[in-house]
PDB file of C-alpha atoms in Angstrom:
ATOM      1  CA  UNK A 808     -19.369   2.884 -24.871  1.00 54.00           C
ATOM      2  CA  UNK A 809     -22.657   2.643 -22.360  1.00 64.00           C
ATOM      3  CA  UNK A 810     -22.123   3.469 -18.849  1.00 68.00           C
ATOM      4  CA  UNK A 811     -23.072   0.674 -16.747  1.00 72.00           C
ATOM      5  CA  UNK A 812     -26.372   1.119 -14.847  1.00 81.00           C
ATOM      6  CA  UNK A 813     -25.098   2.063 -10.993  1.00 81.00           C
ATOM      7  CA  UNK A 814     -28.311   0.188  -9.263  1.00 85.00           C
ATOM      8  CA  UNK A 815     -26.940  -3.058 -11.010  1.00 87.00           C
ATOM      9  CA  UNK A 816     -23.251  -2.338  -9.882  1.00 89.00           C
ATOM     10  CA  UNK A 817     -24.326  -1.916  -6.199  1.00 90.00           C
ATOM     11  CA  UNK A 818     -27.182  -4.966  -6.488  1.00 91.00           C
ATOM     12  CA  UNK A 819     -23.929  -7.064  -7.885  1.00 92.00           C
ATOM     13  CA  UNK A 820     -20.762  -5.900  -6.184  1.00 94.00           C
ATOM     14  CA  UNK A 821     -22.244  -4.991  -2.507  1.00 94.00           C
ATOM     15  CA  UNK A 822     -20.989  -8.545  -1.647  1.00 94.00           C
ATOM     16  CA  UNK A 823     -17.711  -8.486  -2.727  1.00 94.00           C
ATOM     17  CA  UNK A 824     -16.984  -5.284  -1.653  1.00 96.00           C
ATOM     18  CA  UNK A 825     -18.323  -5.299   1.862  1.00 95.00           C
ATOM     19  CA  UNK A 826     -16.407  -9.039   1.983  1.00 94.00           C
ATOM     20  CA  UNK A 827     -13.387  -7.736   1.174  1.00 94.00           C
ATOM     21  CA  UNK A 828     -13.337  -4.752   3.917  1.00 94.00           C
ATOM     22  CA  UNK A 829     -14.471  -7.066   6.386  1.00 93.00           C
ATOM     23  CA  UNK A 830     -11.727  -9.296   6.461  1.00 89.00           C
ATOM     24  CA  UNK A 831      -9.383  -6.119   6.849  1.00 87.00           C
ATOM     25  CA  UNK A 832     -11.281  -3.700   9.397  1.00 88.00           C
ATOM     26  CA  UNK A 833     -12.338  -5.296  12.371  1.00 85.00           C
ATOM     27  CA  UNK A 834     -14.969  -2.658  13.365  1.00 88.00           C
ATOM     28  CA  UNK A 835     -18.670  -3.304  11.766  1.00 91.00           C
ATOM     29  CA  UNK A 836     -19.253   0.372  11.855  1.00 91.00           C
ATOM     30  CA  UNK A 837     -16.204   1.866  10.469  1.00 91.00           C
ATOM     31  CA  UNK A 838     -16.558  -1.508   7.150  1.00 93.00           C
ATOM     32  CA  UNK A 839     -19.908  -0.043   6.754  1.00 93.00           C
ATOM     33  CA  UNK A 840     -18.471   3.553   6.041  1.00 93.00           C
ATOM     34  CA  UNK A 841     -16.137   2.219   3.863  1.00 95.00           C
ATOM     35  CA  UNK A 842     -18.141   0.304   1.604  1.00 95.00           C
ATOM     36  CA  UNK A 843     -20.536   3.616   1.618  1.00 94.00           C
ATOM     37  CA  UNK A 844     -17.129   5.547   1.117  1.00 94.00           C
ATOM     38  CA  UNK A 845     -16.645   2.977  -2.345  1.00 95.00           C
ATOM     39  CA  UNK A 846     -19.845   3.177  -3.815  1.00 95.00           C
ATOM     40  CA  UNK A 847     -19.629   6.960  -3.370  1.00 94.00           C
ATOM     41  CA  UNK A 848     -16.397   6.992  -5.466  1.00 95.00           C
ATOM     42  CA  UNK A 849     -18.054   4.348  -7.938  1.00 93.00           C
ATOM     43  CA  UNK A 850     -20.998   5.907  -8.441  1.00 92.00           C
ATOM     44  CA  UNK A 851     -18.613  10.086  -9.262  1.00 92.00           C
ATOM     45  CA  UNK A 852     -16.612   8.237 -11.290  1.00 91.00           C
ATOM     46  CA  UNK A 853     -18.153   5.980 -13.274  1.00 90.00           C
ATOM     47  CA  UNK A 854     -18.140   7.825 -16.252  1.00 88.00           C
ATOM     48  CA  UNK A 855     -14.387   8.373 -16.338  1.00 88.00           C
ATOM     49  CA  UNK A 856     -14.515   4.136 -16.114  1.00 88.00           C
ATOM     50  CA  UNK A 857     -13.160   2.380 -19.774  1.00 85.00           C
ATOM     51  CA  UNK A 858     -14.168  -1.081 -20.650  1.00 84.00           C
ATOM     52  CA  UNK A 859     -11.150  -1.111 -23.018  1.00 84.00           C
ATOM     53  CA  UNK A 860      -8.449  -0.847 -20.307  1.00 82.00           C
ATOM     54  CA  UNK A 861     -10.029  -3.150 -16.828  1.00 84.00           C
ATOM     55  CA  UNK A 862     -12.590  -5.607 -16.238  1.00 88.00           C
ATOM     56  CA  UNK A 863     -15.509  -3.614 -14.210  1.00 91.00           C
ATOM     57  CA  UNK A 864     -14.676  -5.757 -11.402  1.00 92.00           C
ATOM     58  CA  UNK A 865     -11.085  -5.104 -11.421  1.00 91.00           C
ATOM     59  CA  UNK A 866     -12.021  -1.386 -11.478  1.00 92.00           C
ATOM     60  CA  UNK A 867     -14.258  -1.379  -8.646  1.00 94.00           C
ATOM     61  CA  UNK A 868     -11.855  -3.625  -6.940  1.00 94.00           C
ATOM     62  CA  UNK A 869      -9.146  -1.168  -7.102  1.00 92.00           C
ATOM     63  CA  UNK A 870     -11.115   1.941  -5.433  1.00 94.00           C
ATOM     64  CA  UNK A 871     -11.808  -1.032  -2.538  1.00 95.00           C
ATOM     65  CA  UNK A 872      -8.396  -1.587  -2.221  1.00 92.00           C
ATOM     66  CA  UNK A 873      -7.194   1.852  -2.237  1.00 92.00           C
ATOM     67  CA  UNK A 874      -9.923   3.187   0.141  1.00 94.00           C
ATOM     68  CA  UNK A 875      -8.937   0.401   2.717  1.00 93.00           C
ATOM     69  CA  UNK A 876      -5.176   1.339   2.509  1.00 90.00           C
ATOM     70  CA  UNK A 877      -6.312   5.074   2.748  1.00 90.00           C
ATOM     71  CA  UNK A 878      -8.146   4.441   5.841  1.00 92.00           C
ATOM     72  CA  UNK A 879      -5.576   2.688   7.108  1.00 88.00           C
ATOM     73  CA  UNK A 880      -3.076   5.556   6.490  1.00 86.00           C
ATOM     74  CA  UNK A 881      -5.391   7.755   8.164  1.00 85.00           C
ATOM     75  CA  UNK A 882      -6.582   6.293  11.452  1.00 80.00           C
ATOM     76  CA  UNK A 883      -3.927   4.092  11.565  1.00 69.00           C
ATOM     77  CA  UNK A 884      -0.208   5.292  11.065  1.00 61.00           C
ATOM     78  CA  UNK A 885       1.736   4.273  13.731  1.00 59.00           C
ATOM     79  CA  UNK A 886       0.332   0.526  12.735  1.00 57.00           C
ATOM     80  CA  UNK A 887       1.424  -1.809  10.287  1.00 54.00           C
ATOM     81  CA  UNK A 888       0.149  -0.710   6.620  1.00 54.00           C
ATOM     82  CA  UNK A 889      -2.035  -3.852   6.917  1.00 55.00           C
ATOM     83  CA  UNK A 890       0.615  -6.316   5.368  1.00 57.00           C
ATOM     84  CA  UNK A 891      -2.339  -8.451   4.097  1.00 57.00           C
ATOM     85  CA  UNK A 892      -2.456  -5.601   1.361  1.00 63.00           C
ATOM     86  CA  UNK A 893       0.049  -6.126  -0.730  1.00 62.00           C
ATOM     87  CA  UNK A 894       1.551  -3.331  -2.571  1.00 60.00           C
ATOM     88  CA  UNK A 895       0.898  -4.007  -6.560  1.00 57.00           C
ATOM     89  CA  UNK A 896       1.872  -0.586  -7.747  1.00 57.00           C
ATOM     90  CA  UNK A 897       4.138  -2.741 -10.280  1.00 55.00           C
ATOM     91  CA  UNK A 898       1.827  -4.626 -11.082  1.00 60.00           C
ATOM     92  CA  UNK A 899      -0.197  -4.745 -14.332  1.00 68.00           C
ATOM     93  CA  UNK A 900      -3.604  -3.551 -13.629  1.00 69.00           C
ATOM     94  CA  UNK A 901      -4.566  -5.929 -16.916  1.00 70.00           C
ATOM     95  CA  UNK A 902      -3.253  -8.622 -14.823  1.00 79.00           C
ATOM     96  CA  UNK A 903      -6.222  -9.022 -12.493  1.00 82.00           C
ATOM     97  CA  UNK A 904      -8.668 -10.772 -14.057  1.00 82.00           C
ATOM     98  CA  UNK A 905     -11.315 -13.883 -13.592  1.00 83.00           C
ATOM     99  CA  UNK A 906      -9.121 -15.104 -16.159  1.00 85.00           C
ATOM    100  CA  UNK A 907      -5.779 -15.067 -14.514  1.00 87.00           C
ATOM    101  CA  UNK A 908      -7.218 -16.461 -11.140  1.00 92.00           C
ATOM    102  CA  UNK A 909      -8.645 -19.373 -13.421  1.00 92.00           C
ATOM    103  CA  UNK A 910      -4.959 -19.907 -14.768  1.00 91.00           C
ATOM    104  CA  UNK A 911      -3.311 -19.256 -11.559  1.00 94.00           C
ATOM    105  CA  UNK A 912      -5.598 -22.081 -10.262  1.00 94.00           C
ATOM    106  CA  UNK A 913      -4.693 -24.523 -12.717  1.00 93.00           C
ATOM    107  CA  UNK A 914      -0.910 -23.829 -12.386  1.00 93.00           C
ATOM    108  CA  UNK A 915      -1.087 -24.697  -9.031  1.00 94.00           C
ATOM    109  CA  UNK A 916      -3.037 -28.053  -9.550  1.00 93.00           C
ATOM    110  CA  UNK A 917      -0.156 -28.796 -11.883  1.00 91.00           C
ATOM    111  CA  UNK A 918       2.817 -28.285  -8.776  1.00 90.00           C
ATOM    112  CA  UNK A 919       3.290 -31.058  -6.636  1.00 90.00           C
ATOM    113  CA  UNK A 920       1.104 -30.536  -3.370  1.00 88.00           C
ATOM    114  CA  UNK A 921       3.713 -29.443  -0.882  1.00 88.00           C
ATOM    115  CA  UNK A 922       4.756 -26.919  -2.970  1.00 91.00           C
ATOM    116  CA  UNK A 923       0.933 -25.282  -3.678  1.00 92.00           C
ATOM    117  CA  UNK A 924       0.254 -25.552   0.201  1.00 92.00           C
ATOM    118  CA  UNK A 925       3.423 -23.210   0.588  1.00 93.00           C
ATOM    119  CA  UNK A 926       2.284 -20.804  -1.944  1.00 95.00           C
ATOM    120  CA  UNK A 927      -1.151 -20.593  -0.868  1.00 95.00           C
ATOM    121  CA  UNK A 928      -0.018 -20.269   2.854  1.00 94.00           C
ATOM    122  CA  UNK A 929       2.287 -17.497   2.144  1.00 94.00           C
ATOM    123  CA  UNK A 930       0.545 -15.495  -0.614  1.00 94.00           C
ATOM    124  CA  UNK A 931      -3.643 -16.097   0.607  1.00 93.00           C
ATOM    125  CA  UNK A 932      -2.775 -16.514   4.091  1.00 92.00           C
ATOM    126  CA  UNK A 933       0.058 -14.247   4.439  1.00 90.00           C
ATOM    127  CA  UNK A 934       2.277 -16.577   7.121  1.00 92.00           C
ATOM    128  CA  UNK A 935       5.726 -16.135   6.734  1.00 94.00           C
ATOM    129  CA  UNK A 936       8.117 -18.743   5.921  1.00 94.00           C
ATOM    130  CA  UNK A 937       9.516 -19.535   9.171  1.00 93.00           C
ATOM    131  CA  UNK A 938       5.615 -19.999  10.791  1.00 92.00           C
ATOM    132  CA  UNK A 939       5.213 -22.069   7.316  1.00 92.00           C
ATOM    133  CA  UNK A 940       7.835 -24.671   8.630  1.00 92.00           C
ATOM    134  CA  UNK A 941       6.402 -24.988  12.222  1.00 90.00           C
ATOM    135  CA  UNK A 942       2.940 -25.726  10.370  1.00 88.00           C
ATOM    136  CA  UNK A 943       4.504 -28.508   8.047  1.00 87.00           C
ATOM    137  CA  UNK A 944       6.990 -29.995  10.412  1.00 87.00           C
ATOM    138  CA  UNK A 945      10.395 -29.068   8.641  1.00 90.00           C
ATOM    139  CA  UNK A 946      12.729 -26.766   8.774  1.00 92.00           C
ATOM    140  CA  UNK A 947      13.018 -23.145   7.487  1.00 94.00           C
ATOM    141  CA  UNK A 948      15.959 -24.256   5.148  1.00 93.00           C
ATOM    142  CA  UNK A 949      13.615 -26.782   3.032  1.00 92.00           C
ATOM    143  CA  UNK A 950      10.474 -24.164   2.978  1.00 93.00           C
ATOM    144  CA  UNK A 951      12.654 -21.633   1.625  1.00 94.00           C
ATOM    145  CA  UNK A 952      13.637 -24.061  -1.061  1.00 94.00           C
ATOM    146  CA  UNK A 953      10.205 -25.692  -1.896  1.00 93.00           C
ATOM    147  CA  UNK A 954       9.126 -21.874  -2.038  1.00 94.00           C
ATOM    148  CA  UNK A 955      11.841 -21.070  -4.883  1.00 94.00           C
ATOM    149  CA  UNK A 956      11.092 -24.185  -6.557  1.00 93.00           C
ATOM    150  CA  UNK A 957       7.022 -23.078  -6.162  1.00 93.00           C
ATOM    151  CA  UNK A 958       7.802 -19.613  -7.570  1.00 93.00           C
ATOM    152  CA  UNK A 959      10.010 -21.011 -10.284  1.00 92.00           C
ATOM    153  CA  UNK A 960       7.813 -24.190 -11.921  1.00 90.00           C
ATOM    154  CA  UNK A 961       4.959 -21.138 -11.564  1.00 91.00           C
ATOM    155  CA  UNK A 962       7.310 -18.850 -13.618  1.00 90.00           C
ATOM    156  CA  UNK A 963       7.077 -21.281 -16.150  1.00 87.00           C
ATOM    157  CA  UNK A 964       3.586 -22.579 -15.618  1.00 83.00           C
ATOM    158  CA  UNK A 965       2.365 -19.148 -16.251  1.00 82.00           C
ATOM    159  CA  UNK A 966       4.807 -17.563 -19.030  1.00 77.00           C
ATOM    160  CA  UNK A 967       7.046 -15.393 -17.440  1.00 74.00           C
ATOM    161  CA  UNK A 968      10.574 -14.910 -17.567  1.00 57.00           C
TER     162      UNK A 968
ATOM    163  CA  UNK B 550       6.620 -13.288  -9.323  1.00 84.00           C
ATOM    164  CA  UNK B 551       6.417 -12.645  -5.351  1.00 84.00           C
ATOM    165  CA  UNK B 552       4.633  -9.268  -6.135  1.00 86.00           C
ATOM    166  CA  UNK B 553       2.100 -10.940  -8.825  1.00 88.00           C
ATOM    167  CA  UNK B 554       1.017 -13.588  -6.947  1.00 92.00           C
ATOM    168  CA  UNK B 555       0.335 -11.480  -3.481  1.00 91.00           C
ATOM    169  CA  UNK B 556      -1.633  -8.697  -6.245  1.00 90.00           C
ATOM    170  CA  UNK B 557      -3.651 -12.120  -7.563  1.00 93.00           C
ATOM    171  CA  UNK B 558      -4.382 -13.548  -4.362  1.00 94.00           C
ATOM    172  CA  UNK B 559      -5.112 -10.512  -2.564  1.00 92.00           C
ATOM    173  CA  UNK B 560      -7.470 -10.050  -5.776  1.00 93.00           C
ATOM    174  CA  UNK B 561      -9.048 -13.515  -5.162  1.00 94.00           C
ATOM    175  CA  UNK B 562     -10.558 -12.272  -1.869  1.00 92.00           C
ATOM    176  CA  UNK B 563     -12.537  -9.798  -3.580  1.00 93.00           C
ATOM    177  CA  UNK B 564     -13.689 -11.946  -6.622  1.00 92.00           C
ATOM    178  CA  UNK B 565     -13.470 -15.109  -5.365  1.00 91.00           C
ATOM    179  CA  UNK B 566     -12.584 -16.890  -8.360  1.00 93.00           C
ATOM    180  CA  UNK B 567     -14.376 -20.684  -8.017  1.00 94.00           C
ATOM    181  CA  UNK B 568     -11.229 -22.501  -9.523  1.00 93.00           C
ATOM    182  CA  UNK B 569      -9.350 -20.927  -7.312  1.00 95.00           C
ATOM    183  CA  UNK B 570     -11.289 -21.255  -4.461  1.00 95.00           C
ATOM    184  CA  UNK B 571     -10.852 -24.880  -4.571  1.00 95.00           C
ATOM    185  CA  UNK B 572      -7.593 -25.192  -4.726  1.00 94.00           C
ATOM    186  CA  UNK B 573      -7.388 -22.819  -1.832  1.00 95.00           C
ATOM    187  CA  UNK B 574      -9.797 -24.641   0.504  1.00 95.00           C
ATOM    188  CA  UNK B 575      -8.103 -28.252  -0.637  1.00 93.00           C
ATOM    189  CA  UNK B 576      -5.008 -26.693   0.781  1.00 90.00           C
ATOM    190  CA  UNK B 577      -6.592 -25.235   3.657  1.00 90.00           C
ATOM    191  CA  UNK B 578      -8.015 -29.105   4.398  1.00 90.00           C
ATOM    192  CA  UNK B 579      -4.817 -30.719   4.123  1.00 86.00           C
ATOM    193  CA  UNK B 580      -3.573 -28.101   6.547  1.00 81.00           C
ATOM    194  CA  UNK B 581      -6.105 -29.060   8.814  1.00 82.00           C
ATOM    195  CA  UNK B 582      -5.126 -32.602   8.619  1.00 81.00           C
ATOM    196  CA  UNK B 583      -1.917 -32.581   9.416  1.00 76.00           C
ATOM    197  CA  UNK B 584      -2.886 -30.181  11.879  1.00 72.00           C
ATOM    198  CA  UNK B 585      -4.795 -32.577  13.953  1.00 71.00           C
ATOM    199  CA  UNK B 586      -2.569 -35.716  12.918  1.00 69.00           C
ATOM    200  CA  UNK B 587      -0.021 -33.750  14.774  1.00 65.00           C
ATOM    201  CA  UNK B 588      -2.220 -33.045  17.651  1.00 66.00           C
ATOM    202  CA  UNK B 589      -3.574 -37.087  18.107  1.00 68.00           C
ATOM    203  CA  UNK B 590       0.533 -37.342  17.911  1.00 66.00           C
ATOM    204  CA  UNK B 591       1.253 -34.986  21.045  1.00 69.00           C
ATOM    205  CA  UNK B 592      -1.741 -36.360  22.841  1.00 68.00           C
ATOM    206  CA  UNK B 593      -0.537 -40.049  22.108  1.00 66.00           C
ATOM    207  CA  UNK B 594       2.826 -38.716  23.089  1.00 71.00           C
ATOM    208  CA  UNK B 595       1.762 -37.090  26.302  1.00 72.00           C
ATOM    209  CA  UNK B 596      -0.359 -39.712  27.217  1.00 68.00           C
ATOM    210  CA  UNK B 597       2.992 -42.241  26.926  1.00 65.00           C
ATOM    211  CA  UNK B 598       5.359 -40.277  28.879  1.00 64.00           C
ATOM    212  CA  UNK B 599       2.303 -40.170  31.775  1.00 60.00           C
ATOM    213  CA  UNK B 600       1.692 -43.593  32.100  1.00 58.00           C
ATOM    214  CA  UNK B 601       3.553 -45.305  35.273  1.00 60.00           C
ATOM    215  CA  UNK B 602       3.096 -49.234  35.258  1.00 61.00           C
ATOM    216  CA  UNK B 603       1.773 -50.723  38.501  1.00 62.00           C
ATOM    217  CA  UNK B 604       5.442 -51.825  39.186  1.00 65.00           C
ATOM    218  CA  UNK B 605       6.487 -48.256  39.102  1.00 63.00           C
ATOM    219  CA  UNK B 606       4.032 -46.764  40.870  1.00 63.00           C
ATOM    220  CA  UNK B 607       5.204 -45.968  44.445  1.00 60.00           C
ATOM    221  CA  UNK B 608       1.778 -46.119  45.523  1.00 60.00           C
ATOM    222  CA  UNK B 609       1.157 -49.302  44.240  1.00 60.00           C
ATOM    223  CA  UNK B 610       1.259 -51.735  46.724  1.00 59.00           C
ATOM    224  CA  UNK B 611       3.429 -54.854  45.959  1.00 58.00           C
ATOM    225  CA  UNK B 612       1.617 -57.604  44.876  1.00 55.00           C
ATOM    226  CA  UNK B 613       2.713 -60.784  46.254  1.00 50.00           C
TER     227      UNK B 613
END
């Protein structure tokens, strides 16, 4: 297994990184430490990093994600845990991939449009169901039901039980 | 399901995915749409319940 050159990692994942703490920390300064804070990690740990068990990306994107929720734990308690960061400890690391985004996309071109505009509102944008009806123009009672119907024809869509 | 799809979306934002980037912005642009149907609606609206005919309109003066 060859370690991945770090100059390349930073040259290609700067972007991604930085873009993802900037749309959780409003403060320029404190996003600027972070990112620092990630490649810091990256950089000490890349030799503990296996090709066999995550995409790079996935790897690096995990030390993003936990580095914002640490920061927010830090400076932060008494607000929220941003909710924007969902918690995925149950989630199957293997699961985030290019690949699964490219399947995820065309399981929702497949679902009838109402029903991918409620998924993408509530899991991208984060809006609950209730500001999800004012959007639309109907009532709570029929988002909560195109949102089990979403969940269940992507159940299918994307093989699980 | 719920817990997947947040992880994979939440995911998204750092890889930005191009498939599923477009299905993301052609829901944010039909979200838009309605958005400002609804808005020419309320402005149609408002402008209806504000209009007084000349008949109505106490400062009118009768015509004759």
């Amino acid at each position: 297994m060859t370690t991945p050159d770090v100059g390349q990692i930073y040259t290609d994942y700067h972007g991604k990184v930085m873009g993802y703490i900037r749309a959780r920390v409003q403060s320029a300064a404190d996003a600027e430490d972070l990112c620092s804070d990630v490649f810091e990690k990256v950089f000490l740990k890349i030799g503990d990093y296996d090709s066999e068990k995550s995409a790079l990306s996935t790897w690096i994107f995990t030390i993003t994600r936990n580095t914002v929720i640490d920061f927010f734990r830090r400076n932060h308690p008494s607000d929220e845990l941003d909710e924007n960061i969902p918690d995925d400890s149950e989630v199957d690391a293997a699961l985030l991939r290019t690949e699964t985004l490219s399947e995820l996309a065309m399981a929702l071109r497949h679902l009838p449009a109402q029903f991918a505009e409620i998924v993408v509102l509530r899991y991208y944008d984060n809006k609950p169901l209730t500001e999800i009806a004012d959007r639309l123009g109907i009532s709570y009672g029929a988002v909560k039901l195109r949102h089990q119907a979403a969940l269940k024809a992507l159940r299918e869509a994307l093989g699980e039980n | 399901m719920e817990r997947k799809l947040a992880a994979l979306f939440d995911f998204q934002k750092f890889e930005n995915n191009s498939d599923l980037q477009k299905v993301i912005d052609a829901v944010h642009a039909r979200s838009a749409r309605r958005e400002l149907s609804m808005e020419d609606l309320e402005y149609v609206n408002a402008a209806q319940g504000s209009y007084i005919s000349p008949e109505q309109n106490p400062l009118e003066k009768p015509r004759k």
